[in-house]
Amino acid sequence: MANKEKACKHCKMIFEGTSCPNCQGTEGTDSFKGKITVIDSENSELAKHTGIKSKGIFALRLR
Ligand SMILES: [Zn+2]
């Protein structure tokens, strides 16, 4: 069975497996809307807007 993408409930990072590589949280949901890829959070307007401070793929909205 393939791992399913989940969005971390704490930091919204999208991850596969059992825990979030960004905050080590284990609570994820597969009910999320939209994805953004943050490469340079310092210079990304979208990252500032969403409050993301690290790089990676994040969900825009959790349900
Ligand atoms: Zn997280």
GROMACS .gro file of C-alpha atoms in nm, residues 5-58:
model
   54
    5GLU     CA    1   0.005   1.247   0.127
    6LYS     CA    2  -0.109   1.417   0.443
    7ALA     CA    3  -0.103   1.772   0.564
    8CYS     CA    4   0.035   1.834   0.911
    9LYS     CA    5  -0.225   1.983   1.143
   10HIS     CA    6   0.037   2.193   1.316
   11CYS     CA    7   0.243   2.353   1.040
   12LYS     CA    8   0.052   2.245   0.726
   13MET     CA    9   0.351   2.082   0.566
   14ILE     CA   10   0.261   1.802   0.330
   15PHE     CA   11   0.430   1.476   0.414
   16GLU     CA   12   0.406   1.103   0.365
   17GLY     CA   13   0.456   0.852   0.641
   18THR     CA   14   0.396   0.877   1.012
   19SER     CA   15   0.541   1.208   1.122
   20CYS     CA   16   0.595   1.556   0.987
   21PRO     CA   17   0.957   1.624   0.895
   22ASN     CA   18   0.914   1.990   0.976
   23CYS     CA   19   0.770   1.989   1.328
   24GLN     CA   20   0.774   1.615   1.411
   25GLY     CA   21   0.400   1.626   1.462
   26THR     CA   22   0.218   1.303   1.398
   27GLU     CA   23  -0.126   1.446   1.337
   28GLY     CA   24  -0.197   1.471   0.969
   29THR     CA   25  -0.509   1.498   0.762
   30ASP     CA   26  -0.572   1.403   0.404
   31SER     CA   27  -0.850   1.659   0.390
   32PHE     CA   28  -0.663   1.960   0.268
   33LYS     CA   29  -0.711   2.207  -0.011
   34GLY     CA   30  -0.443   2.343  -0.236
   35LYS     CA   31  -0.069   2.310  -0.220
   36ILE     CA   32   0.207   2.563  -0.231
   37THR     CA   33   0.574   2.497  -0.273
   38VAL     CA   34   0.793   2.729  -0.072
   39ILE     CA   35   1.153   2.745  -0.184
   40ASP     CA   36   1.259   3.070  -0.026
   41SER     CA   37   1.030   3.164   0.260
   42GLU     CA   38   1.224   3.485   0.327
   43ASN     CA   39   1.142   3.625  -0.014
   44SER     CA   40   0.810   3.465  -0.086
   45GLU     CA   41   0.502   3.685  -0.056
   46LEU     CA   42   0.284   3.378  -0.038
   47ALA     CA   43   0.489   3.231   0.243
   48LYS     CA   44   0.465   3.557   0.437
   49HIS     CA   45   0.094   3.572   0.372
   50THR     CA   46   0.039   3.220   0.502
   51GLY     CA   47   0.289   3.249   0.787
   52ILE     CA   48   0.516   2.975   0.660
   53LYS     CA   49   0.873   3.003   0.779
   54SER     CA   50   1.040   2.698   0.634
   55LYS     CA   51   1.076   2.552   0.290
   56GLY     CA   52   0.877   2.262   0.159
   57ILE     CA   53   0.533   2.182   0.027
   58PHE     CA   54   0.246   2.311   0.234
   0.00000   0.00000   0.00000
